[in-house]
Amino acid sequence: MELTNLIIPTATARPGMSVEEVFRECVRVDVPGIPFQEKDGTITGKASIRYVLKETFIPDFMVKHAHLLGDEIRHLDIKENQLSEILSLDIDSFVLEKMAVVNSSTPIAKALATMEGLDTTYLFVIDDGVYKGIVSTMAIARTMLTQA
Amino acid sequence: MTLTEDMWIAAGTLLCAYVLIFSEVLHRTSAGIIGAVVMVGVGTYYGFYSQEAAMAAIDGNTLMLLLAMMLLVAMLRPTGGFEYIGIRLAKFAGGDPRWLLFYLCIAVSVFSMFLDNVTTVLIFAPLTVLITRMLRLNPVPFLMAEAMLSNIGGASTLVGDPPNIMIGSASGLDFTSFISNLMPMILPAWIATFLLILFMFRHELQSAHGAGHGVDLDETKAITDKAGLIRISLVLAIVILLFFVHHHLQLFPAYVAWIGLALALLLIQPDPELLFPDVIWSVLLFFTALFIIVGGVEASGLLEFIGHLLADGAGDPGTLLWTALVLMWVAALLSALVDNIPFTVAMIPIIAALEGQGINTEVLWWALALGVGLGGNATHIGATANIICIVEAKNSQHPDANITPMQWMRIGFPVLFVSLTMASGLFILLFESFS
C-alpha cells in the first residue's frame, strides 16, 4: 500500500471563495476539508467543514455542556434562514493554519502518526510546494478492504 | 530613622519590577521572576539582602494552602458537582430571571468563600450563558453579577481569596476571626450589591417574550463520577470544619488543606500525571516572586521606615480609625486599577512592622482585606473573574452581550462605591469591637 495510490485530487480554496464553493468541492470528492491556497500558489492553511460549522452554529458554551443538553432547544437550533447566509460568507475567515502535510513518498505509518498527532482524519500531500491531493483515513480503510 | 542608600535601591528595584508587572509587556509571572532575580542580585551586591533571606521571605504557608486548595478543586471539578448544582438552581428558579440571578449568585458566592473564586467562575460562567440563552435572556447581568458577588463572597473568609490567605498567614488571624469580623460587613455589602445590580439591570431581567421556555438541561447527566463527588465533598466538609477550629488545634491553615489533600488522594487515587497540570503554577510562581521582591524591600529597612512614619497616626486610637479607612479606600482604588496581589504583598510587612511597635493592627488587617476584596469590582481588569465573564459574554453570541470596559465601569464603580461605603459605615460602627 503506497501513499501515492491513496491520494484524492481536489481543488483548493482561494481568497474570496465562498463557503458554498468550498463545501461543494468537499462534498464532490467526499473529503472533510481542502487546502487554502494564496494567490502566489502557497498552501497556507486548510478550509474545514467541521470548523465552519463549529464557528457558525455551535458556540463554546454548548460544546462544553453538550452532554447536558435536552432535545427541547429549538430556539438555539440552526435556523433555515441562516443557511444561505453562512454559505455566502467568504472562506477566508475560516482558514485554519494548523494542517497535516506530508509528501508523496511518506510511508503510510508516518502519515497515520501525523494525523493522530494533529487529531485529524486527513492530510495534504505536497511535493516541492506543489499540491497533489488529500489522503484520508477513509481512503486507507477503503484500500485495506480492496487489498485484503 | 532616615532613608538610607539601601532603601532607595530597594525601592527603585521594587518600582521597576512593579512597572514591568503592571505594564503587561510580559506575562506577570515572567515579570515577577525577573524582578525577584534582580532584587536578590542587587540586594546581595549592596549587602542588604541575600539568597538565604530571599528563601526565608517566601511565605510557604500561603503557597502550600493555595496549592492544596487548587488540587482539591481539580479533583472536584471533573465530577460534575458544580454543573449539577447550577442546573438544579436554574430549574428551581422556574424561569424567573430575578430568582435565577439570586440563586446563581448565592451559589457562586458560597463556593467562592471556600474555594478559589476564579475556578468557581470559570465553571459557572459557561453554564450561566447556556441557561440564560435557553431562557432567551441576556447573559450579561448574570455574568457581571456572578463575577462581582464571587469577589465579595471570597473576601469574607481566610481562604476565599489570595490576599486574605496572605493576610491570615502574616497576621496569625484565624479562620473564625475572619468570618466573625468580616462577614458583618461583607454580607450587607453583598446584599446592597445584589440589589443595585437588580436595579441597574431591571430591563434586562424582565422575563423574555415567550417565557415558558424551560431550562432543558439534564442534571442527572452532569455528575460523571458520583462516588468521587461524594468522597471529595466529604473531604471538603472535613477541611472546612478543620478551618473553623484550626486555631484551637494549633494547626496552620496550610496543614489543614494538606490534610484534606492527603485524604482526597487516598480516597480518589487520581492519576498524578493528569491531576498536577491542573495546578495554576503561574499563580504560585508569581506569588513566590512577589514575596522575594518585597522581602528585599523589607530587608533594606524601608518598610520599617514607612511603618514608623505611619505609627503616629496608627498608634493614636483617635486616628487609627481614619488610618484604617484611608487604607481601605486606597487599597480598593488601587485594586480597581491594577492587580491587588502586589499591593497586598507590599502592605503586609508595613502593617506587621506597626504590630512590632505595639500598635493594634487588627483593624488595619481588616481594612486591607476589605479594600482589596471589594476594589476588584470597579473595572474589568480589577479581578480575574471579571475577565472570564467578559470572555464568556462575548462567546455567548447574544447580540447585546459584548461588555466594553466602559460598560463594566458603569456598573462596577457604583457597585464599588455602594459596597465600600456600606462596609466603611459598618467598619466605623464595629471599630470598637476590633480594637
Coordinates of N, CA and C in Angstrom, one line a residue, chain B residues 144-302:
Chain B
M144 N -21.9 39.4 35.0 CA -21.3 40.5 35.8 C -21.6 40.3 37.3
A145 N -22.9 39.9 37.6 CA -23.3 39.7 39.0 C -22.4 38.6 39.6
E146 N -22.3 37.5 38.9 CA -21.5 36.4 39.4 C -20.1 36.8 39.7
A147 N -19.5 37.5 38.8 CA -18.1 37.9 39.0 C -18.0 38.8 40.2
M148 N -18.8 39.8 40.3 CA -18.7 40.8 41.4 C -19.1 40.2 42.7
L149 N -20.1 39.4 42.8 CA -20.5 38.8 44.0 C -19.6 37.6 44.5
S150 N -18.9 37.0 43.5 CA -18.0 36.0 43.9 C -16.7 36.7 44.5
N151 N -16.4 37.9 44.0 CA -15.3 38.6 44.5 C -15.6 39.0 46.0
I152 N -16.8 39.5 46.2 CA -17.3 39.9 47.5 C -17.3 38.7 48.5
G153 N -17.9 37.6 48.0 CA -18.0 36.5 48.8 C -16.6 35.9 49.3
G154 N -15.7 35.9 48.3 CA -14.4 35.4 48.6 C -13.6 36.3 49.6
A155 N -14.1 37.5 49.7 CA -13.4 38.4 50.7 C -13.8 38.2 52.1
S156 N -14.7 37.3 52.4 CA -15.2 37.1 53.7 C -14.5 36.0 54.5
T157 N -13.7 35.2 53.9 CA -13.1 34.1 54.7 C -11.6 34.1 54.5
L158 N -10.9 33.4 55.3 CA -9.4 33.3 55.3 C -9.0 32.7 54.0
V159 N -9.8 31.8 53.4 CA -9.3 31.1 52.2 C -10.0 31.5 51.0
G160 N -10.9 32.5 51.1 CA -11.7 32.9 50.0 C -11.0 33.6 48.8
D161 N -9.9 34.3 49.1 CA -9.2 34.9 48.1 C -7.7 35.0 48.5
P162 N -6.8 35.1 47.5 CA -5.4 35.1 47.9 C -4.9 36.2 48.8
P163 N -5.4 37.4 48.7 CA -5.0 38.4 49.7 C -5.3 38.0 51.1
N164 N -6.5 37.4 51.3 CA -6.9 37.0 52.7 C -6.0 35.9 53.2
I165 N -5.6 35.0 52.3 CA -4.7 33.9 52.7 C -3.4 34.5 53.2
M166 N -2.9 35.5 52.4 CA -1.6 36.1 52.8 C -1.8 36.9 54.1
I167 N -2.9 37.6 54.2 CA -3.1 38.4 55.4 C -3.2 37.5 56.6
G168 N -4.0 36.4 56.4 CA -4.1 35.4 57.5 C -2.8 34.8 58.0
S169 N -1.9 34.5 57.0 CA -0.6 33.9 57.3 C 0.3 34.9 58.0
A170 N 0.2 36.2 57.6 CA 1.1 37.2 58.2 C 0.6 37.6 59.6
S171 N -0.7 37.7 59.7 CA -1.2 38.3 60.9 C -1.5 37.3 62.0
G172 N -1.6 36.0 61.6 CA -2.0 35.0 62.6 C -3.4 34.9 62.9
L173 N -4.2 35.8 62.2 CA -5.7 35.8 62.5 C -6.2 34.5 61.9
D174 N -7.1 33.9 62.7 CA -7.6 32.5 62.2 C -8.9 32.6 61.4
F175 N -9.3 31.5 60.9 CA -10.4 31.4 60.0 C -11.7 32.0 60.7
T176 N -11.9 31.6 61.9 CA -13.1 32.1 62.6 C -13.1 33.6 62.8
S177 N -11.9 34.1 63.1 CA -11.8 35.6 63.2 C -12.2 36.3 61.9
F178 N -11.7 35.7 60.8 CA -12.0 36.3 59.5 C -13.6 36.4 59.3
I179 N -14.2 35.2 59.5 CA -15.6 35.2 59.3 C -16.4 36.1 60.3
S180 N -16.0 36.0 61.5 CA -16.8 36.8 62.5 C -16.6 38.3 62.4
N181 N -15.4 38.7 61.9 CA -15.1 40.1 61.8 C -15.5 40.7 60.4
L182 N -15.4 39.9 59.4 CA -15.6 40.4 58.0 C -17.1 40.2 57.6
M183 N -17.6 39.1 58.0 CA -19.0 38.8 57.5 C -20.0 39.9 57.8
P184 N -20.0 40.4 59.0 CA -20.9 41.5 59.3 C -20.9 42.7 58.4
M185 N -19.7 42.9 57.7 CA -19.6 43.9 56.7 C -19.8 43.4 55.3
I186 N -19.3 42.2 55.1 CA -19.4 41.7 53.7 C -20.9 41.3 53.4
L187 N -21.6 40.8 54.3 CA -23.0 40.3 54.0 C -23.9 41.5 53.6
P188 N -23.9 42.6 54.3 CA -24.7 43.8 53.9 C -24.2 44.3 52.6
A189 N -22.8 44.3 52.4 CA -22.3 44.8 51.1 C -22.7 43.9 50.0
W190 N -22.8 42.6 50.2 CA -23.3 41.7 49.2 C -24.7 41.9 48.9
I191 N -25.6 42.1 49.9 CA -27.0 42.4 49.6 C -27.2 43.7 48.9
A192 N -26.4 44.7 49.3 CA -26.6 46.0 48.7 C -26.1 45.9 47.2
T193 N -25.0 45.2 46.9 CA -24.5 45.0 45.6 C -25.6 44.3 44.7
F194 N -26.2 43.2 45.3 CA -27.2 42.4 44.6 C -28.4 43.3 44.2
L195 N -28.8 44.1 45.2 CA -30.0 44.9 44.9 C -29.7 46.0 43.9
L196 N -28.4 46.5 43.9 CA -28.0 47.5 43.0 C -28.0 47.0 41.6
I197 N -27.4 45.7 41.4 CA -27.4 45.1 40.1 C -28.8 44.8 39.6
L198 N -29.7 44.4 40.5 CA -31.1 44.1 40.2 C -31.7 45.4 39.6
F199 N -31.4 46.5 40.2 CA -32.0 47.8 39.8 C -31.3 48.2 38.4
M200 N -30.0 48.1 38.3 CA -29.3 48.6 37.1 C -29.6 47.8 35.9
F201 N -29.9 46.5 36.1 CA -30.3 45.6 35.0 C -31.8 45.3 35.0
R202 N -32.6 46.2 35.5 CA -34.0 45.9 35.7 C -34.7 45.6 34.3
H203 N -34.3 46.2 33.2 CA -34.9 46.0 31.9 C -34.4 44.6 31.4
E204 N -33.2 44.3 31.6 CA -32.7 43.0 31.0 C -33.2 41.8 31.8
L205 N -33.6 42.1 33.1 CA -34.1 41.0 33.9 C -35.6 40.8 33.8
Q206 N -36.2 41.4 32.8 CA -37.6 41.1 32.6 C -37.7 39.7 32.0
S207 N -38.8 38.9 32.3 CA -38.9 37.6 31.6 C -39.0 37.8 30.1
A208 N -38.3 36.9 29.4 CA -38.3 37.0 28.0 C -39.6 36.8 27.3
H209 N -39.8 37.4 26.2 CA -41.1 37.1 25.4 C -41.1 35.6 25.1
G210 N -42.3 35.1 25.2 CA -42.5 33.7 25.0 C -41.9 32.9 26.2
A211 N -41.9 33.5 27.3 CA -41.4 32.8 28.5 C -42.2 31.6 28.8
G212 N -41.7 30.7 29.4 CA -42.3 29.3 29.5 C -41.3 28.4 28.9
H213 N -40.2 29.0 28.3 CA -39.1 28.1 27.9 C -38.5 27.6 29.2
G214 N -38.3 26.3 29.3 CA -37.7 25.8 30.5 C -36.2 25.7 30.2
V215 N -35.5 25.3 31.3 CA -34.1 25.0 31.2 C -34.0 23.5 30.8
D216 N -33.8 23.3 29.5 CA -33.8 21.9 29.1 C -32.4 21.3 29.2
L217 N -32.0 21.2 30.4 CA -30.7 20.5 30.7 C -30.9 19.4 31.7
D218 N -30.3 18.3 31.4 CA -30.5 17.1 32.3 C -29.4 17.0 33.3
E219 N -29.8 17.4 34.6 CA -28.8 17.5 35.6 C -28.3 16.1 36.0
T220 N -29.1 15.1 35.7 CA -28.6 13.7 36.1 C -27.4 13.3 35.3
K221 N -27.2 13.9 34.1 CA -26.1 13.6 33.3 C -24.9 14.5 33.7
A222 N -25.1 15.4 34.6 CA -24.0 16.3 34.9 C -22.9 15.6 35.8
I223 N -23.4 14.7 36.6 CA -22.5 14.0 37.5 C -21.9 12.8 36.8
T224 N -20.6 12.9 36.6 CA -19.9 11.9 35.8 C -19.2 10.9 36.7
D225 N -19.0 11.3 38.0 CA -18.4 10.4 38.9 C -19.0 10.6 40.3
K226 N -20.1 9.8 40.5 CA -20.8 10.0 41.8 C -20.0 9.7 43.0
A227 N -19.3 8.5 42.9 CA -18.5 8.1 44.1 C -17.5 9.1 44.4
G228 N -16.8 9.6 43.3 CA -15.8 10.6 43.5 C -16.3 11.9 44.1
L229 N -17.5 12.3 43.6 CA -18.1 13.5 44.1 C -18.4 13.4 45.6
I230 N -19.0 12.3 46.0 CA -19.3 12.0 47.4 C -18.0 12.1 48.3
R231 N -17.0 11.5 47.8 CA -15.7 11.4 48.6 C -15.1 12.8 48.7
I232 N -15.0 13.5 47.6 CA -14.3 14.8 47.6 C -15.2 15.8 48.4
S233 N -16.5 15.7 48.3 CA -17.4 16.5 49.1 C -17.1 16.3 50.6
L234 N -17.0 15.0 51.0 CA -16.7 14.7 52.4 C -15.4 15.3 52.8
V235 N -14.4 15.2 52.0 CA -13.1 15.7 52.3 C -13.2 17.2 52.5
L236 N -13.9 17.9 51.6 CA -14.0 19.4 51.7 C -14.8 19.8 52.9
A237 N -15.8 19.0 53.3 CA -16.5 19.2 54.5 C -15.6 19.1 55.8
I238 N -14.7 18.1 55.7 CA -13.7 18.0 56.8 C -12.8 19.1 56.8
V239 N -12.3 19.5 55.7 CA -11.4 20.7 55.6 C -12.0 21.9 56.1
I240 N -13.2 22.2 55.7 CA -13.9 23.4 56.2 C -14.1 23.4 57.7
L241 N -14.5 22.2 58.2 CA -14.7 22.0 59.6 C -13.4 22.3 60.4
L242 N -12.3 21.8 59.8 CA -11.0 22.0 60.5 C -10.6 23.4 60.4
F243 N -11.0 24.1 59.3 CA -10.6 25.6 59.2 C -11.3 26.3 60.4
F244 N -12.5 25.9 60.7 CA -13.2 26.6 61.8 C -12.5 26.4 63.1
V245 N -11.8 25.3 63.3 CA -11.2 25.0 64.6 C -9.7 25.0 64.6
H246 N -9.1 25.4 63.5 CA -7.6 25.2 63.3 C -6.8 25.9 64.4
H247 N -7.4 27.0 64.8 CA -6.7 27.8 65.8 C -6.6 27.1 67.1
H248 N -7.7 26.5 67.5 CA -7.8 25.7 68.7 C -6.9 24.5 68.7
L249 N -6.8 23.9 67.5 CA -5.9 22.7 67.3 C -4.5 23.1 67.0
Q250 N -4.2 24.4 66.9 CA -2.9 24.9 66.6 C -2.4 24.3 65.3
L251 N -3.2 24.3 64.3 CA -2.9 23.8 63.0 C -2.8 25.0 62.1
F252 N -1.8 25.0 61.2 CA -1.7 26.1 60.2 C -2.8 25.8 59.2
P253 N -3.4 26.8 58.6 CA -4.4 26.6 57.6 C -3.9 25.8 56.4
A254 N -2.6 26.0 56.1 CA -2.0 25.2 55.0 C -2.0 23.7 55.4
Y255 N -1.7 23.4 56.6 CA -1.6 22.0 57.0 C -3.0 21.4 57.0
V256 N -4.0 22.2 57.4 CA -5.4 21.7 57.3 C -5.7 21.3 55.8
A257 N -5.4 22.2 54.9 CA -5.6 22.0 53.5 C -4.9 20.7 53.0
W258 N -3.7 20.5 53.5 CA -2.9 19.3 53.1 C -3.4 18.1 53.7
I259 N -4.0 18.2 54.9 CA -4.7 17.0 55.5 C -5.8 16.6 54.5
G260 N -6.6 17.6 54.1 CA -7.7 17.3 53.1 C -7.1 16.8 51.8
L261 N -6.0 17.3 51.3 CA -5.4 16.8 50.1 C -5.0 15.4 50.2
A262 N -4.4 15.1 51.4 CA -3.9 13.7 51.6 C -5.1 12.7 51.6
L263 N -6.2 13.1 52.3 CA -7.4 12.3 52.4 C -8.0 12.1 51.0
A264 N -8.0 13.2 50.2 CA -8.6 13.1 48.9 C -7.8 12.2 48.0
L265 N -6.5 12.3 48.1 CA -5.6 11.5 47.2 C -5.8 10.0 47.6
L266 N -6.0 9.8 48.9 CA -6.2 8.4 49.3 C -7.5 7.8 48.9
L267 N -8.5 8.7 48.9 CA -9.9 8.2 48.6 C -10.2 8.1 47.1
I268 N -9.6 9.1 46.4 CA -9.9 9.1 45.0 C -8.8 8.5 44.1
Q269 N -7.6 8.5 44.6 CA -6.5 8.0 43.9 C -6.4 8.4 42.4
P270 N -6.4 9.7 42.2 CA -6.3 10.2 40.8 C -4.9 9.9 40.2
D271 N -4.9 10.0 38.9 CA -3.6 9.8 38.2 C -2.8 11.2 38.4
P272 N -1.7 11.2 39.1 CA -1.0 12.4 39.4 C -0.6 13.1 38.1
E273 N -0.3 12.4 37.0 CA 0.1 13.0 35.7 C -1.0 13.8 35.2
L274 N -2.2 13.4 35.5 CA -3.4 14.2 35.0 C -3.8 15.3 35.9
L275 N -3.5 15.1 37.2 CA -4.0 16.0 38.2 C -3.1 17.2 38.4
F276 N -1.8 17.0 38.5 CA -0.9 18.1 38.8 C -0.8 19.2 37.7
P277 N -1.0 18.9 36.5 CA -1.1 20.0 35.5 C -2.2 21.0 35.7
D278 N -3.2 20.6 36.5 CA -4.3 21.5 36.8 C -4.0 22.6 37.8
V279 N -2.9 22.4 38.5 CA -2.4 23.5 39.4 C -2.0 24.7 38.5
I280 N -2.4 25.9 39.0 CA -2.1 27.1 38.2 C -0.7 27.5 38.7
W281 N 0.3 26.9 38.1 CA 1.7 27.2 38.6 C 2.1 28.6 38.4
S282 N 1.5 29.2 37.4 CA 1.9 30.6 37.1 C 1.5 31.5 38.3
V283 N 0.4 31.2 38.9 CA 0.0 32.0 40.1 C 0.9 31.7 41.3
L284 N 1.3 30.5 41.5 CA 2.2 30.2 42.6 C 3.5 30.8 42.4
L285 N 4.0 30.7 41.2 CA 5.4 31.3 40.9 C 5.3 32.8 41.1
F286 N 4.2 33.4 40.6 CA 4.0 34.9 40.7 C 4.1 35.3 42.2
F287 N 3.4 34.6 43.0 CA 3.4 34.9 44.5 C 4.8 34.7 45.0
T288 N 5.4 33.7 44.7 CA 6.8 33.4 45.1 C 7.7 34.6 44.8
A289 N 7.6 35.0 43.5 CA 8.4 36.1 43.1 C 8.1 37.4 43.9
L290 N 6.9 37.7 44.1 CA 6.5 38.9 44.9 C 7.0 38.8 46.3
F291 N 6.9 37.7 46.9 CA 7.5 37.5 48.3 C 9.0 37.9 48.3
I292 N 9.7 37.4 47.3 CA 11.1 37.7 47.2 C 11.4 39.1 47.0
I293 N 10.6 39.7 46.1 CA 10.8 41.2 45.8 C 10.6 42.0 47.1
V294 N 9.4 41.8 47.7 CA 9.1 42.6 48.8 C 10.0 42.2 50.0
G295 N 10.5 41.0 50.1 CA 11.4 40.6 51.1 C 12.7 41.4 51.0
G296 N 13.1 41.8 49.8 CA 14.3 42.6 49.6 C 14.0 44.0 50.1
V297 N 12.8 44.5 49.9 CA 12.5 45.9 50.3 C 12.4 45.9 51.9
E298 N 11.9 44.8 52.4 CA 11.8 44.7 53.9 C 13.2 44.6 54.5
A299 N 14.1 43.8 53.8 CA 15.5 43.7 54.3 C 16.2 45.0 54.3
S300 N 15.9 45.9 53.4 CA 16.6 47.1 53.3 C 16.2 48.1 54.4
G301 N 15.1 47.7 55.1 CA 14.6 48.6 56.2 C 13.6 49.6 55.8
L302 N 13.3 49.7 54.5 CA 12.3 50.7 54.0 C 10.9 50.5 54.6

